[in-house]
């Protein structure tokens, strides 16, 4: 069935991967977007902290991209305005994958986690962060707009 559909599927994406039984593709998509959501928040927080501590944002991104912080959220889709051209952060977070869509996918991942008795602590924190972004009017912006949410957030006391 996958081979018969391959020509049509290749029109929709760069790679077609057979994931297994029916539903495995959706499980892979939810798992991938969960990692993407969490990594985007991590990159946004790291970029914001480094910049506020006096590190040039382009230098910091270069360090991330050549060290253990390297990931797609940093090297291809950096959320910090002024680091990269041709990404939503360079266009006031217009276009791309909306915060509300990321919230939907995280909600589906958390539903699947409940059904499979899987603890997803970072995903729960990520959903809370994207929910807050939506509540502040960023729901239709690209999910990398989480940087803007963090930039405007009040400092929280340390957890002891």
mmCIF file of N, CA, C and O in Angstrom, residues 1-48:
data_model
loop_
_atom_site.group_PDB
_atom_site.id
_atom_site.type_symbol
_atom_site.label_atom_id
_atom_site.label_comp_id
_atom_site.label_asym_id
_atom_site.label_seq_id
_atom_site.Cartn_x
_atom_site.Cartn_y
_atom_site.Cartn_z
ATOM 1 N N UNK A 1 0.826 -1.200 0.000
ATOM 2 C CA UNK A 1 0.000 0.000 0.000
ATOM 3 C C UNK A 1 0.868 1.262 0.000
ATOM 4 O O UNK A 1 0.539 2.218 -0.684
ATOM 5 N N UNK A 2 1.958 1.239 0.767
ATOM 6 C CA UNK A 2 2.828 2.414 0.822
ATOM 7 C C UNK A 2 3.450 2.671 -0.544
ATOM 8 O O UNK A 2 3.496 3.816 -1.005
ATOM 9 N N UNK A 3 3.885 1.611 -1.195
ATOM 10 C CA UNK A 3 4.529 1.778 -2.502
ATOM 11 C C UNK A 3 3.548 2.307 -3.543
ATOM 12 O O UNK A 3 3.932 3.112 -4.388
ATOM 13 N N UNK A 4 2.297 1.888 -3.467
ATOM 14 C CA UNK A 4 1.296 2.414 -4.402
ATOM 15 C C UNK A 4 1.047 3.891 -4.163
ATOM 16 O O UNK A 4 0.816 4.653 -5.098
ATOM 17 N N UNK A 5 1.081 4.319 -2.914
ATOM 18 C CA UNK A 5 0.807 5.712 -2.568
ATOM 19 C C UNK A 5 2.051 6.602 -2.662
ATOM 20 O O UNK A 5 1.937 7.828 -2.641
ATOM 21 N N UNK A 6 3.227 6.008 -2.767
ATOM 22 C CA UNK A 6 4.480 6.764 -2.740
ATOM 23 C C UNK A 6 4.496 7.963 -3.694
ATOM 24 O O UNK A 6 4.881 9.062 -3.286
ATOM 25 N N UNK A 7 4.084 7.849 -4.968
ATOM 26 C CA UNK A 7 4.135 9.017 -5.863
ATOM 27 C C UNK A 7 3.330 10.209 -5.344
ATOM 28 O O UNK A 7 3.756 11.353 -5.452
ATOM 29 N N UNK A 8 2.187 9.949 -4.746
ATOM 30 C CA UNK A 8 1.358 11.023 -4.195
ATOM 31 C C UNK A 8 2.001 11.572 -2.924
ATOM 32 O O UNK A 8 2.086 12.792 -2.732
ATOM 33 N N UNK A 9 2.475 10.675 -2.070
ATOM 34 C CA UNK A 9 3.104 11.106 -0.819
ATOM 35 C C UNK A 9 4.345 11.950 -1.081
ATOM 36 O O UNK A 9 4.605 12.912 -0.357
ATOM 37 N N UNK A 10 5.100 11.616 -2.112
ATOM 38 C CA UNK A 10 6.325 12.378 -2.422
ATOM 39 C C UNK A 10 6.018 13.796 -2.882
ATOM 40 O O UNK A 10 6.878 14.667 -2.798
ATOM 41 N N UNK A 11 4.798 14.044 -3.343
ATOM 42 C CA UNK A 11 4.395 15.408 -3.697
ATOM 43 C C UNK A 11 4.176 16.263 -2.454
ATOM 44 O O UNK A 11 4.239 17.485 -2.513
ATOM 45 N N UNK A 12 3.931 15.604 -1.310
ATOM 46 C CA UNK A 12 3.622 16.311 -0.066
ATOM 47 C C UNK A 12 4.839 16.505 0.830
ATOM 48 O O UNK A 12 4.783 17.303 1.759
ATOM 49 N N UNK A 13 5.910 15.772 0.598
ATOM 50 C CA UNK A 13 7.074 15.882 1.475
ATOM 51 C C UNK A 13 8.333 15.398 0.791
ATOM 52 O O UNK A 13 8.286 14.769 -0.265
ATOM 53 N N UNK A 14 9.463 15.703 1.408
ATOM 54 C CA UNK A 14 10.756 15.346 0.835
ATOM 55 C C UNK A 14 11.068 13.862 0.980
ATOM 56 O O UNK A 14 11.728 13.290 0.121
ATOM 57 N N UNK A 15 10.623 13.256 2.077
ATOM 58 C CA UNK A 15 10.932 11.851 2.337
ATOM 59 C C UNK A 15 9.666 11.102 2.715
ATOM 60 O O UNK A 15 8.822 11.631 3.439
ATOM 61 N N UNK A 16 9.569 9.895 2.248
ATOM 62 C CA UNK A 16 8.471 9.021 2.617
ATOM 63 C C UNK A 16 9.084 7.844 3.362
ATOM 64 O O UNK A 16 9.906 7.111 2.814
ATOM 65 N N UNK A 17 8.719 7.694 4.611
ATOM 66 C CA UNK A 17 9.231 6.611 5.446
ATOM 67 C C UNK A 17 8.073 5.750 5.915
ATOM 68 O O UNK A 17 7.098 6.276 6.470
ATOM 69 N N UNK A 18 8.174 4.463 5.725
ATOM 70 C CA UNK A 18 7.165 3.543 6.231
ATOM 71 C C UNK A 18 7.477 3.303 7.705
ATOM 72 O O UNK A 18 8.559 2.831 8.046
ATOM 73 N N UNK A 19 6.553 3.646 8.580
ATOM 74 C CA UNK A 19 6.792 3.593 10.027
ATOM 75 C C UNK A 19 6.330 2.298 10.677
ATOM 76 O O UNK A 19 6.650 2.055 11.838
ATOM 77 N N UNK A 20 5.548 1.494 9.969
ATOM 78 C CA UNK A 20 5.048 0.255 10.561
ATOM 79 C C UNK A 20 3.562 0.130 10.368
ATOM 80 O O UNK A 20 3.010 0.563 9.354
ATOM 81 N N UNK A 21 2.903 -0.453 11.350
ATOM 82 C CA UNK A 21 1.463 -0.698 11.280
ATOM 83 C C UNK A 21 0.677 0.608 11.190
ATOM 84 O O UNK A 21 1.208 1.700 11.450
ATOM 85 N N UNK A 22 -0.601 0.478 10.861
ATOM 86 C CA UNK A 22 -1.496 1.630 10.784
ATOM 87 C C UNK A 22 -1.433 2.403 12.101
ATOM 88 O O UNK A 22 -1.499 1.825 13.181
ATOM 89 N N UNK A 23 -1.259 3.706 12.009
ATOM 90 C CA UNK A 23 -1.166 4.566 13.191
ATOM 91 C C UNK A 23 0.263 4.879 13.601
ATOM 92 O O UNK A 23 0.501 5.829 14.345
ATOM 93 N N UNK A 24 1.217 4.104 13.107
ATOM 94 C CA UNK A 24 2.621 4.335 13.483
ATOM 95 C C UNK A 24 3.144 5.661 12.944
ATOM 96 O O UNK A 24 3.955 6.324 13.582
ATOM 97 N N UNK A 25 2.689 6.052 11.763
ATOM 98 C CA UNK A 25 3.116 7.338 11.195
ATOM 99 C C UNK A 25 2.663 8.506 12.057
ATOM 100 O O UNK A 25 3.424 9.442 12.308
ATOM 101 N N UNK A 26 1.420 8.438 12.535
ATOM 102 C CA UNK A 26 0.918 9.501 13.412
ATOM 103 C C UNK A 26 1.681 9.504 14.730
ATOM 104 O O UNK A 26 2.009 10.564 15.263
ATOM 105 N N UNK A 27 1.988 8.325 15.248
ATOM 106 C CA UNK A 27 2.763 8.244 16.497
ATOM 107 C C UNK A 27 4.138 8.870 16.306
ATOM 108 O O UNK A 27 4.623 9.602 17.173
ATOM 109 N N UNK A 28 4.762 8.611 15.157
ATOM 110 C CA UNK A 28 6.077 9.194 14.871
ATOM 111 C C UNK A 28 5.985 10.714 14.752
ATOM 112 O O UNK A 28 6.844 11.440 15.262
ATOM 113 N N UNK A 29 4.930 11.196 14.085
ATOM 114 C CA UNK A 29 4.747 12.646 13.935
ATOM 115 C C UNK A 29 4.566 13.314 15.291
ATOM 116 O O UNK A 29 5.178 14.349 15.581
ATOM 117 N N UNK A 30 3.719 12.732 16.143
ATOM 118 C CA UNK A 30 3.496 13.311 17.472
ATOM 119 C C UNK A 30 4.784 13.296 18.293
ATOM 120 O O UNK A 30 5.090 14.266 18.992
ATOM 121 N N UNK A 31 5.541 12.216 18.202
ATOM 122 C CA UNK A 31 6.802 12.118 18.942
ATOM 123 C C UNK A 31 7.800 13.155 18.436
ATOM 124 O O UNK A 31 8.486 13.807 19.236
ATOM 125 N N UNK A 32 7.882 13.309 17.121
ATOM 126 C CA UNK A 32 8.797 14.292 16.540
ATOM 127 C C UNK A 32 8.411 15.714 16.964
ATOM 128 O O UNK A 32 9.271 16.505 17.365
ATOM 129 N N UNK A 33 7.128 16.037 16.885
ATOM 130 C CA UNK A 33 6.700 17.391 17.243
ATOM 131 C C UNK A 33 6.850 17.658 18.734
ATOM 132 O O UNK A 33 7.103 18.794 19.133
ATOM 133 N N UNK A 34 6.734 16.629 19.559
ATOM 134 C CA UNK A 34 6.988 16.785 20.996
ATOM 135 C C UNK A 34 8.441 17.218 21.207
ATOM 136 O O UNK A 34 8.705 18.184 21.933
ATOM 137 N N UNK A 35 9.373 16.519 20.576
ATOM 138 C CA UNK A 35 10.796 16.875 20.707
ATOM 139 C C UNK A 35 11.035 18.280 20.162
ATOM 140 O O UNK A 35 11.755 19.087 20.766
ATOM 141 N N UNK A 36 10.412 18.605 19.037
ATOM 142 C CA UNK A 36 10.564 19.934 18.444
ATOM 143 C C UNK A 36 10.060 21.025 19.390
ATOM 144 O O UNK A 36 10.717 22.049 19.587
ATOM 145 N N UNK A 37 8.903 20.810 19.991
ATOM 146 C CA UNK A 37 8.329 21.800 20.915
ATOM 147 C C UNK A 37 9.252 22.055 22.095
ATOM 148 O O UNK A 37 9.513 23.206 22.472
ATOM 149 N N UNK A 38 9.759 20.980 22.678
ATOM 150 C CA UNK A 38 10.636 21.102 23.848
ATOM 151 C C UNK A 38 11.966 21.735 23.456
ATOM 152 O O UNK A 38 12.478 22.633 24.154
ATOM 153 N N UNK A 39 12.526 21.320 22.323
ATOM 154 C CA UNK A 39 13.827 21.871 21.919
ATOM 155 C C UNK A 39 13.719 23.347 21.564
ATOM 156 O O UNK A 39 14.636 24.123 21.852
ATOM 157 N N UNK A 40 12.587 23.762 20.985
ATOM 158 C CA UNK A 40 12.431 25.187 20.651
ATOM 159 C C UNK A 40 12.419 26.027 21.927
ATOM 160 O O UNK A 40 13.035 27.096 21.980
ATOM 161 N N UNK A 41 11.744 25.550 22.945
ATOM 162 C CA UNK A 41 11.729 26.288 24.213
ATOM 163 C C UNK A 41 13.139 26.346 24.791
ATOM 164 O O UNK A 41 13.586 27.394 25.263
ATOM 165 N N UNK A 42 13.867 25.243 24.748
ATOM 166 C CA UNK A 42 15.240 25.216 25.257
ATOM 167 C C UNK A 42 16.147 26.183 24.522
ATOM 168 O O UNK A 42 16.928 26.916 25.144
ATOM 169 N N UNK A 43 16.046 26.213 23.205
ATOM 170 C CA UNK A 43 16.865 27.143 22.419
ATOM 171 C C UNK A 43 16.468 28.581 22.732
ATOM 172 O O UNK A 43 17.329 29.449 22.920
ATOM 173 N N UNK A 44 15.165 28.842 22.811
ATOM 174 C CA UNK A 44 14.701 30.203 23.123
ATOM 175 C C UNK A 44 15.216 30.651 24.484
ATOM 176 O O UNK A 44 15.718 31.776 24.635
ATOM 177 N N UNK A 45 15.120 29.784 25.486
ATOM 178 C CA UNK A 45 15.608 30.147 26.822
ATOM 179 C C UNK A 45 17.114 30.357 26.822
ATOM 180 O O UNK A 45 17.611 31.315 27.412
ATOM 181 N N UNK A 46 17.850 29.466 26.174
ATOM 182 C CA UNK A 46 19.305 29.594 26.130
ATOM 183 C C UNK A 46 19.748 30.850 25.405
ATOM 184 O O UNK A 46 20.668 31.545 25.855
ATOM 185 N N UNK A 47 19.099 31.150 24.283
ATOM 186 C CA UNK A 47 19.444 32.362 23.531
ATOM 187 C C UNK A 47 19.148 33.609 24.359
ATOM 188 O O UNK A 47 19.963 34.533 24.415
ATOM 189 N N UNK A 48 17.994 33.631 25.006
ATOM 190 C CA UNK A 48 17.617 34.794 25.807
ATOM 191 C C UNK A 48 18.575 34.988 26.986
ATOM 192 O O UNK A 48 19.044 36.104 27.235
#
